[in-house]
Short mmCIF file of C-alpha atoms in Angstrom, two decimals:
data_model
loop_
_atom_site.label_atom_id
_atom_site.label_comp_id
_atom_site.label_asym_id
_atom_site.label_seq_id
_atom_site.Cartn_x
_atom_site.Cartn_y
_atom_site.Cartn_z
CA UNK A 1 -34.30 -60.16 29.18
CA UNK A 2 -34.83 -59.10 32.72
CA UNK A 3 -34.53 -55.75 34.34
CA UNK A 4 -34.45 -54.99 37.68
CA UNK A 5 -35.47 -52.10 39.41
CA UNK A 6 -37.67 -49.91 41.04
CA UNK A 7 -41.14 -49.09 39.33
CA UNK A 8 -40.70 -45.82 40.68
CA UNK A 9 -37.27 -45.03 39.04
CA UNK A 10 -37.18 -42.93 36.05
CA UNK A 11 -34.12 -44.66 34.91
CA UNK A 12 -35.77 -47.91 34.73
CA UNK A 13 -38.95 -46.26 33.13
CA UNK A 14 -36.22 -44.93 30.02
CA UNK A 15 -34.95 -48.98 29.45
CA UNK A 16 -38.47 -50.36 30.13
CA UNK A 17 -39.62 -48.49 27.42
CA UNK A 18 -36.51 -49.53 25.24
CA UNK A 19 -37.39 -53.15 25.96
CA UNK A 20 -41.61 -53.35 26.73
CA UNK A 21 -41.23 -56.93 26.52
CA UNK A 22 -38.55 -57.40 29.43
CA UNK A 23 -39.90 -59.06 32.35
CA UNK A 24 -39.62 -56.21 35.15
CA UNK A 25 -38.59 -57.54 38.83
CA UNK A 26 -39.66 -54.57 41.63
CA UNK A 27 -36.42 -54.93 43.97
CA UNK A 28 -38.77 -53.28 46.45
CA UNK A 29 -41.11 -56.20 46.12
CA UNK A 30 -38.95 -58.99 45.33
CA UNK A 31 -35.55 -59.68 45.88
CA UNK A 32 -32.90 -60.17 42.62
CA UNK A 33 -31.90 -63.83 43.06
CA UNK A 34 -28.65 -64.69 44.86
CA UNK A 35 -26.89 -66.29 41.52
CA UNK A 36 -27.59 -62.86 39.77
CA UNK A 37 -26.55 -60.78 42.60
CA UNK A 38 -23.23 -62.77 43.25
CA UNK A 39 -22.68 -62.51 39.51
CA UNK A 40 -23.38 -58.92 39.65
CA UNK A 41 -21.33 -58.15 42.76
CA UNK A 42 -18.16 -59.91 40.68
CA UNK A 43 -18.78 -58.06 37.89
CA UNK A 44 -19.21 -54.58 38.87
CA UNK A 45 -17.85 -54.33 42.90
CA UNK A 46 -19.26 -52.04 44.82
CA UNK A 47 -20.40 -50.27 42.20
CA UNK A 48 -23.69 -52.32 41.88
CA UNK A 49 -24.44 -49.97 45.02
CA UNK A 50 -26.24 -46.52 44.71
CA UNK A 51 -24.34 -44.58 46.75
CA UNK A 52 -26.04 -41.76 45.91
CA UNK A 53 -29.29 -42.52 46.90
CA UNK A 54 -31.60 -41.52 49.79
CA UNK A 55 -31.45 -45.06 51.52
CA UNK A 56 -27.55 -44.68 51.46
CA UNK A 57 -27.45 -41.75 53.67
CA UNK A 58 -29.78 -42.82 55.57
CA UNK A 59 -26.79 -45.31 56.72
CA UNK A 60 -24.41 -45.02 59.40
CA UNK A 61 -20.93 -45.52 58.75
CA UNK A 62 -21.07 -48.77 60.66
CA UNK A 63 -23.50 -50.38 58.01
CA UNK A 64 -22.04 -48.60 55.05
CA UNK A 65 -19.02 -50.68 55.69
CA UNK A 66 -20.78 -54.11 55.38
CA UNK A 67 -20.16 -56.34 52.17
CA UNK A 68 -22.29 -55.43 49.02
CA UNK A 69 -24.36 -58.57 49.31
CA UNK A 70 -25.50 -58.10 53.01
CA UNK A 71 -26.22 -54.59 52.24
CA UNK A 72 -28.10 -55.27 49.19
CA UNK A 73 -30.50 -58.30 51.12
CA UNK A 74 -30.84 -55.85 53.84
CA UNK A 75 -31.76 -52.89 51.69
CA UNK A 76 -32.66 -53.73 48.06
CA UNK A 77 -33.66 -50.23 47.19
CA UNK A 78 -29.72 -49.52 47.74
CA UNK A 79 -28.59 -51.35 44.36
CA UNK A 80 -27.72 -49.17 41.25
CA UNK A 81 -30.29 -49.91 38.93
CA UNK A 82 -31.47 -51.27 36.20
CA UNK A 83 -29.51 -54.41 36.74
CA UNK A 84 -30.55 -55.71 33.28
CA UNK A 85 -29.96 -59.73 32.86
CA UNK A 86 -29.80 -60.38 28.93
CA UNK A 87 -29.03 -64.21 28.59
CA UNK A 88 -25.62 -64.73 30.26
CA UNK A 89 -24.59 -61.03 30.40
CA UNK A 90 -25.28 -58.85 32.93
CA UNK A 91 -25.48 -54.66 32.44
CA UNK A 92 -25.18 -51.60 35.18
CA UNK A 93 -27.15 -48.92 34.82
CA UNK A 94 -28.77 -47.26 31.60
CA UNK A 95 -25.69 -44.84 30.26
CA UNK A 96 -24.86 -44.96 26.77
CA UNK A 97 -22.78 -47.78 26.72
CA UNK A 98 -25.43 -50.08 28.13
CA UNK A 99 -27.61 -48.59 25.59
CA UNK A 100 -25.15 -49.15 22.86
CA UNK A 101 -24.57 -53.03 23.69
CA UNK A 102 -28.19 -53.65 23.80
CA UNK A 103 -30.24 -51.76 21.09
CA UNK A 104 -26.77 -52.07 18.87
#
């Protein structure tokens, strides 16, 4: 299992301590590789984006129109996270149903 996120995020503090022997990836440090983004992108749209987050409104409307995957290798801290990577399924965000697929 992989998670990644920000080190900094208490969301991805709550599943890193669900799963202490996930490998953690810092987004801020290093990128989420392209298959898993693409994968990600497909599977959950634009909703893979934070849109809620500092870095978004930091953005002008200009760049907040650009595709999901340029956004996210321009600004990595911009992706909803965890992004959690559990064989050949991929998982959104730490809500209940993520929770419920995972720790059964």
């Amino acid at each position: 299992m992989i998670l990644y996120g920000l080190k900094t995020c208490d969301t991805c503090r709550k599943a890193l301590k669900a799963f202490p022997n996930a490998e953690f990836v810092d987004v801020s440090m290093t990128s989420v590789p392209e298959g898993i983004l693409d994968r990600a992108i497909s599977q959950f749209g634009d909703k893979v984006l934070n849109t809620k987050s500092t870095t978004w409104r930091g953005l002008d409307e200009t760049e907040r129109g650009k595709d999901p995957k340029a956004l996210l290798i321009a600004h990595p801290k911009l992706m909803k996270r965890p992004l959690i990577s559990e064989g050949d399924a991929l998982y959104l965000g730490w809500d209940k149903d993520t929770q419920a697929a995972l720790l059964g």
